[in-house]
mmCIF file of C-alpha atoms and ligand atoms in Angstrom:
data_model
loop_
_atom_site.group_PDB
_atom_site.id
_atom_site.type_symbol
_atom_site.label_atom_id
_atom_site.label_comp_id
_atom_site.label_asym_id
_atom_site.label_seq_id
_atom_site.Cartn_x
_atom_site.Cartn_y
_atom_site.Cartn_z
ATOM 1 C CA MET D 1 0.039 0.012 -0.334
ATOM 2 C CA ARG D 2 0.963 3.772 -0.796
ATOM 3 C CA THR D 3 -0.183 6.800 0.058
ATOM 4 C CA VAL D 4 -1.235 9.311 -2.933
ATOM 5 C CA PRO D 5 -2.054 13.127 -1.949
ATOM 6 C CA ALA D 6 -5.434 13.131 -3.382
ATOM 7 C CA LYS D 7 -8.864 15.332 -3.621
ATOM 8 C CA PRO D 8 -11.298 14.560 -1.480
ATOM 9 C CA TYR D 9 -8.852 12.277 0.448
ATOM 10 C CA ASP D 10 -5.443 10.396 -0.022
ATOM 11 C CA PHE D 11 -5.909 7.673 -2.045
ATOM 12 C CA GLU D 12 -4.406 3.845 -0.745
ATOM 13 C CA LEU D 13 -2.785 3.202 -4.111
ATOM 14 C CA LYS D 14 -2.278 -0.965 -4.701
ATOM 15 C CA PRO D 15 0.944 -1.222 -6.903
ATOM 16 C CA ASP D 16 -0.074 -5.332 -7.362
ATOM 17 C CA LYS D 17 -3.973 -4.415 -7.643
ATOM 18 C CA ALA D 18 -3.703 -1.033 -9.635
ATOM 19 C CA ALA D 19 -3.293 -0.395 -13.755
ATOM 20 C CA LEU D 20 -2.468 2.602 -15.687
ATOM 21 C CA LEU D 21 -5.027 3.601 -17.832
ATOM 22 C CA ILE D 22 -4.009 5.944 -20.735
ATOM 23 C CA ILE D 23 -6.922 6.782 -22.995
ATOM 24 C CA ASP D 24 -7.169 7.628 -26.663
ATOM 25 C CA MET D 25 -3.770 9.479 -26.763
ATOM 26 C CA GLN D 26 -4.065 8.981 -30.161
ATOM 27 C CA ARG D 27 -2.784 11.324 -33.106
ATOM 28 C CA ASP D 28 -6.342 11.742 -34.102
ATOM 29 C CA PHE D 29 -6.962 13.448 -31.121
ATOM 30 C CA VAL D 30 -4.056 15.948 -30.120
ATOM 31 C CA GLU D 31 -2.162 16.335 -33.744
ATOM 32 C CA PRO D 32 -2.857 19.070 -36.144
ATOM 33 C CA GLY D 33 -5.315 17.896 -38.918
ATOM 34 C CA GLY D 34 -6.951 15.266 -37.132
ATOM 35 C CA PHE D 35 -10.318 14.446 -35.872
ATOM 36 C CA GLY D 36 -10.150 16.408 -33.234
ATOM 37 C CA GLU D 37 -9.270 19.670 -35.084
ATOM 38 C CA ALA D 38 -11.402 18.718 -38.231
ATOM 39 C CA ILE D 39 -14.666 18.968 -35.673
ATOM 40 C CA GLY D 40 -13.625 22.562 -35.398
ATOM 41 C CA ASN D 41 -11.305 22.319 -31.628
ATOM 42 C CA ASP D 42 -7.821 23.592 -30.528
ATOM 43 C CA VAL D 43 -5.503 20.609 -30.179
ATOM 44 C CA SER D 44 -3.137 22.713 -29.134
ATOM 45 C CA GLN D 45 -4.815 22.953 -26.169
ATOM 46 C CA LEU D 46 -3.870 19.214 -25.157
ATOM 47 C CA ARG D 47 -0.580 18.637 -26.162
ATOM 48 C CA GLY D 48 0.115 20.185 -21.948
ATOM 49 C CA SER D 49 -1.032 16.980 -20.998
ATOM 50 C CA ILE D 50 2.020 15.062 -22.831
ATOM 51 C CA PRO D 51 5.354 15.927 -20.674
ATOM 52 C CA PRO D 52 3.722 14.754 -17.529
ATOM 53 C CA LEU D 53 2.634 11.559 -18.995
ATOM 54 C CA ILE D 54 6.572 10.584 -20.541
ATOM 55 C CA ALA D 55 7.430 10.659 -17.225
ATOM 56 C CA LEU D 56 4.285 9.262 -15.615
ATOM 57 C CA LEU D 57 4.061 6.551 -17.859
ATOM 58 C CA ALA D 58 8.239 6.027 -17.468
ATOM 59 C CA ALA D 59 8.109 5.803 -13.830
ATOM 60 C CA ALA D 60 5.462 3.358 -14.520
ATOM 61 C CA ARG D 61 6.730 1.421 -16.253
ATOM 62 C CA GLN D 62 9.858 1.396 -14.276
ATOM 63 C CA SER D 63 7.875 0.383 -11.020
ATOM 64 C CA GLY D 64 6.968 -2.824 -13.233
ATOM 65 C CA LEU D 65 3.399 -1.664 -12.876
ATOM 66 C CA PHE D 66 0.119 -3.337 -15.606
ATOM 67 C CA VAL D 67 -0.224 -0.110 -18.443
ATOM 68 C CA MET D 68 -2.751 -0.494 -20.541
ATOM 69 C CA HIS D 69 -3.560 1.513 -23.675
ATOM 70 C CA THR D 70 -6.939 2.849 -26.087
ATOM 71 C CA ARG D 71 -7.719 4.132 -29.124
ATOM 72 C CA GLU D 72 -11.202 4.641 -30.051
ATOM 73 C CA GLY D 73 -11.691 4.212 -33.728
ATOM 74 C CA HIS D 74 -13.373 1.941 -36.080
ATOM 75 C CA LYS D 75 -13.474 -1.047 -38.229
ATOM 76 C CA PRO D 76 -12.700 0.196 -41.918
ATOM 77 C CA ASP D 77 -16.184 -1.414 -43.068
ATOM 78 C CA LEU D 78 -17.362 1.141 -40.223
ATOM 79 C CA SER D 79 -19.922 -1.964 -39.163
ATOM 80 C CA ASP D 80 -19.184 -0.874 -35.143
ATOM 81 C CA LEU D 81 -19.942 2.362 -36.043
ATOM 82 C CA HIS D 82 -23.318 3.430 -34.810
ATOM 83 C CA GLU D 83 -24.717 5.814 -37.900
ATOM 84 C CA THR D 84 -26.052 8.199 -34.711
ATOM 85 C CA LYS D 85 -21.714 8.709 -34.068
ATOM 86 C CA ARG D 86 -20.880 8.868 -37.384
ATOM 87 C CA VAL D 87 -23.162 11.706 -38.342
ATOM 88 C CA ARG D 88 -23.191 13.754 -35.573
ATOM 89 C CA GLY D 89 -22.243 17.174 -35.871
ATOM 90 C CA LYS D 90 -23.281 17.212 -39.445
ATOM 91 C CA ALA D 91 -19.139 18.485 -40.137
ATOM 92 C CA ASP D 92 -18.169 18.246 -43.689
ATOM 93 C CA MET D 93 -15.508 15.758 -42.451
ATOM 94 C CA THR D 94 -16.038 13.031 -39.860
ATOM 95 C CA ILE D 95 -15.365 8.900 -38.967
ATOM 96 C CA GLY D 96 -14.382 7.437 -41.772
ATOM 97 C CA ASP D 97 -13.483 9.835 -44.493
ATOM 98 C CA GLU D 98 -10.385 10.513 -45.980
ATOM 99 C CA GLY D 99 -8.683 12.780 -43.965
ATOM 100 C CA PRO D 100 -4.981 14.081 -43.864
ATOM 101 C CA MET D 101 -3.522 10.965 -41.711
ATOM 102 C CA GLY D 102 -5.971 8.665 -43.641
ATOM 103 C CA ARG D 103 -9.617 7.792 -42.680
ATOM 104 C CA ILE D 104 -10.429 9.534 -40.235
ATOM 105 C CA LEU D 105 -10.862 6.717 -36.429
ATOM 106 C CA ILE D 106 -9.843 4.265 -38.819
ATOM 107 C CA ILE D 107 -8.106 1.118 -37.013
ATOM 108 C CA GLY D 108 -4.776 1.085 -38.827
ATOM 109 C CA GLU D 109 -5.017 4.664 -40.148
ATOM 110 C CA PRO D 110 -1.874 7.125 -38.726
ATOM 111 C CA GLY D 111 -4.534 8.999 -37.670
ATOM 112 C CA HIS D 112 -5.539 6.487 -35.847
ATOM 113 C CA ASP D 113 -1.945 5.749 -34.370
ATOM 114 C CA ILE D 114 -1.052 6.844 -30.620
ATOM 115 C CA ILE D 115 1.442 9.624 -30.646
ATOM 116 C CA PRO D 116 4.900 8.266 -30.812
ATOM 117 C CA GLU D 117 5.933 9.717 -27.485
ATOM 118 C CA LEU D 118 3.519 7.085 -25.536
ATOM 119 C CA TYR D 119 3.699 4.539 -27.604
ATOM 120 C CA PRO D 120 3.331 1.105 -26.386
ATOM 121 C CA ILE D 121 5.695 -1.044 -25.428
ATOM 122 C CA ALA D 122 5.379 -5.323 -26.020
ATOM 123 C CA GLY D 123 2.992 -6.609 -23.091
ATOM 124 C CA GLU D 124 0.788 -3.845 -22.400
ATOM 125 C CA PRO D 125 -2.740 -4.418 -24.074
ATOM 126 C CA VAL D 126 -3.926 -1.437 -26.762
ATOM 127 C CA ILE D 127 -7.877 -1.923 -26.239
ATOM 128 C CA ASP D 128 -9.605 -0.775 -29.232
ATOM 129 C CA LYS D 129 -13.157 1.078 -28.247
ATOM 130 C CA PRO D 130 -15.586 2.140 -30.513
ATOM 131 C CA GLY D 131 -17.235 4.403 -28.280
ATOM 132 C CA LYS D 132 -16.345 6.869 -25.205
ATOM 133 C CA GLY D 133 -16.051 4.556 -22.308
ATOM 134 C CA ALA D 134 -13.250 2.177 -22.403
ATOM 135 C CA PHE D 135 -15.899 -0.189 -21.056
ATOM 136 C CA TYR D 136 -18.734 -0.204 -23.750
ATOM 137 C CA ASN D 137 -17.720 -3.683 -26.256
ATOM 138 C CA THR D 138 -14.014 -3.679 -25.570
ATOM 139 C CA GLU D 139 -12.152 -7.001 -24.109
ATOM 140 C CA LEU D 140 -11.224 -4.320 -21.253
ATOM 141 C CA THR D 141 -13.990 -6.351 -18.167
ATOM 142 C CA ASP D 142 -11.342 -9.499 -19.161
ATOM 143 C CA LEU D 143 -8.126 -7.888 -19.160
ATOM 144 C CA VAL D 144 -9.042 -6.214 -15.263
ATOM 145 C CA ALA D 145 -10.364 -9.486 -14.300
ATOM 146 C CA GLY D 146 -7.283 -11.473 -15.036
ATOM 147 C CA HIS D 147 -4.643 -9.044 -13.974
ATOM 148 C CA GLY D 148 -7.023 -9.002 -10.705
ATOM 149 C CA ILE D 149 -7.047 -5.346 -11.182
ATOM 150 C CA GLU D 150 -9.252 -3.453 -8.277
ATOM 151 C CA GLN D 151 -8.362 0.141 -9.034
ATOM 152 C CA LEU D 152 -7.362 2.691 -12.073
ATOM 153 C CA LEU D 153 -4.770 5.467 -12.614
ATOM 154 C CA VAL D 154 -6.801 6.952 -15.145
ATOM 155 C CA CYS D 155 -4.974 9.459 -17.965
ATOM 156 C CA GLY D 156 -5.904 10.355 -21.259
ATOM 157 C CA VAL D 157 -8.218 12.844 -23.301
ATOM 158 C CA THR D 158 -10.222 13.983 -22.948
ATOM 159 C CA THR D 159 -11.828 15.109 -19.498
ATOM 160 C CA GLU D 160 -14.875 15.549 -19.675
ATOM 161 C CA VAL D 161 -15.676 12.672 -22.764
ATOM 162 C CA CYS D 162 -13.579 9.461 -22.957
ATOM 163 C CA VAL D 163 -11.785 9.878 -19.363
ATOM 164 C CA HIS D 164 -15.043 11.170 -17.736
ATOM 165 C CA THR D 165 -17.079 8.246 -19.152
ATOM 166 C CA THR D 166 -14.442 5.243 -18.642
ATOM 167 C CA VAL D 167 -13.822 6.677 -15.167
ATOM 168 C CA ARG D 168 -18.178 5.818 -14.508
ATOM 169 C CA GLU D 169 -17.596 2.683 -15.564
ATOM 170 C CA ALA D 170 -15.192 1.294 -13.826
ATOM 171 C CA ASN D 171 -16.697 3.091 -10.795
ATOM 172 C CA ASP D 172 -19.884 1.041 -11.408
ATOM 173 C CA ARG D 173 -18.073 -2.152 -11.905
ATOM 174 C CA GLY D 174 -16.219 -1.418 -8.325
ATOM 175 C CA ILE D 175 -12.802 -0.918 -8.992
ATOM 176 C CA GLU D 176 -11.008 2.615 -7.635
ATOM 177 C CA CYS D 177 -10.137 5.844 -10.229
ATOM 178 C CA LEU D 178 -7.617 8.168 -9.421
ATOM 179 C CA VAL D 179 -7.521 10.913 -12.068
ATOM 180 C CA LEU D 180 -4.038 12.680 -12.521
ATOM 181 C CA SER D 181 -5.259 16.133 -13.481
ATOM 182 C CA ASP D 182 -2.368 17.188 -15.868
ATOM 183 C CA CYS D 183 -2.019 13.507 -17.312
ATOM 184 C CA THR D 184 -5.753 14.231 -18.953
ATOM 185 C CA ALA D 185 -6.900 17.394 -21.447
ATOM 186 C CA SER D 186 -9.500 18.735 -23.094
ATOM 187 C CA TYR D 187 -10.037 20.926 -26.037
ATOM 188 C CA PHE D 188 -11.975 23.457 -23.300
ATOM 189 C CA PRO D 189 -10.424 23.643 -19.926
ATOM 190 C CA GLU D 190 -13.310 25.525 -18.091
ATOM 191 C CA PHE D 191 -14.349 21.443 -18.916
ATOM 192 C CA HIS D 192 -11.719 20.010 -17.423
ATOM 193 C CA GLU D 193 -11.686 22.091 -14.305
ATOM 194 C CA THR D 194 -15.554 21.467 -13.970
ATOM 195 C CA ALA D 195 -15.009 17.264 -14.920
ATOM 196 C CA LEU D 196 -12.279 16.969 -12.185
ATOM 197 C CA ARG D 197 -14.466 18.451 -9.097
ATOM 198 C CA MET D 198 -17.170 16.510 -10.328
ATOM 199 C CA VAL D 199 -14.879 13.216 -9.832
ATOM 200 C CA ALA D 200 -13.921 14.235 -6.499
ATOM 201 C CA ALA D 201 -17.357 16.157 -4.646
ATOM 202 C CA GLN D 202 -19.110 14.622 -2.758
ATOM 203 C CA GLY D 203 -17.091 12.624 -1.047
ATOM 204 C CA GLY D 204 -15.418 11.216 -4.212
ATOM 205 C CA ILE D 205 -18.346 10.208 -5.977
ATOM 206 C CA PHE D 206 -17.101 8.681 -8.757
ATOM 207 C CA GLY D 207 -13.347 8.709 -7.425
ATOM 208 C CA TRP D 208 -10.036 10.811 -6.606
ATOM 209 C CA VAL D 209 -8.306 13.449 -8.205
ATOM 210 C CA SER D 210 -4.031 14.104 -7.601
ATOM 211 C CA ASP D 211 -1.109 14.592 -10.477
ATOM 212 C CA SER D 212 1.896 13.221 -11.509
ATOM 213 C CA ALA D 213 4.527 14.063 -9.440
ATOM 214 C CA SER D 214 2.232 12.894 -6.302
ATOM 215 C CA VAL D 215 1.726 9.494 -7.929
ATOM 216 C CA ILE D 216 5.636 8.749 -9.175
ATOM 217 C CA ALA D 217 6.610 10.256 -5.410
ATOM 218 C CA ALA D 218 4.369 6.758 -3.900
ATOM 219 C CA LEU D 219 5.768 4.740 -6.708
ATOM 220 C CA LYS D 220 9.154 5.447 -5.684
ATOM 221 C CA SER D 221 8.801 5.394 -2.314
ATOM 222 C CA PRO D 222 9.036 1.943 0.037
ATOM 223 C CA GLU D 223 6.012 0.210 0.030
ATOM 224 C CA LEU D 224 4.628 -0.118 3.352
ATOM 225 C CA THR D 225 3.192 -4.235 4.036
ATOM 226 C CA GLU D 226 2.279 -3.531 7.478
ATOM 227 C CA PRO D 227 2.007 -0.864 9.785
ATOM 228 C CA ALA D 228 5.403 0.247 11.625
ATOM 229 C CA VAL D 229 6.192 -1.594 15.296
ATOM 230 C CA PRO D 230 7.359 1.119 18.087
ATOM 231 C CA ALA D 231 10.996 0.344 18.276
ATOM 232 C CA ALA D 232 11.042 -1.283 22.160
ATOM 233 C CA SER D 233 12.175 0.399 25.475
HETATM 234 N N1 LIG B 301 -11.379 10.561 -27.090
HETATM 235 C C1 LIG B 301 -12.141 10.820 -26.743
HETATM 236 O O1 LIG B 301 -12.508 12.050 -25.508
HETATM 237 N N2 LIG B 301 -13.285 11.079 -27.895
HETATM 238 C C2 LIG B 301 -13.778 12.243 -28.355
HETATM 239 O O2 LIG B 301 -14.433 11.771 -29.245
HETATM 240 N N3 LIG B 301 -13.417 13.685 -27.026
HETATM 241 C C3 LIG B 301 -13.975 14.778 -27.747
HETATM 242 O O3 LIG B 301 -13.991 15.878 -26.763
HETATM 243 N N4 LIG B 301 -14.377 14.901 -28.667
#
């Protein structure tokens, strides 16, 4: 057990039963020319989350924490894409259309892939998800059960959309979520702030909020396996 200072109160991290879950750090969302920009968003708002995520990912790998990545996207034949999602927004360019980085949000296309700075390594599952939540229509439920995961350290984009949906899904499945504020981001800073407040409000209605430095420090601290024994007098 390692204590991570967090809101609304300290998070007791169990590294053997925890995983780092990095949501949708894909070129389509965080690089100019992708889906995020195609639907009118300012992708520069997301890029501040990359340096702290690089540091957190390195610390997680070094400490042996289980790491998983997700990617939002669809099969090339669009058979897993609801028509309601395809047409939402009435944009000129939508999912499946040819974009500057290949077909938008299509598995196997350059824009759909994870940014090079955070690229998965061997042993880190990459979960392709057709929805906003990482549990909907994916293998994540089985992965979590198979690895005995009870806690998720949740990072990625965007805070109020795929991160929030995933945290809510996890919470309803009895999994504790710690959201890292500097490792998540939104195209709308005010939504980012409010989404984080919503997680920790009402005594932690959806989970806890902390930051990368606090988790890195906890991962590097000696693990407390039992209460300290007072010295004999
Ligand atoms: N990954 C994720 O959040 N997908 C989105 O579409 N987010 C937006 O904020 N649009």
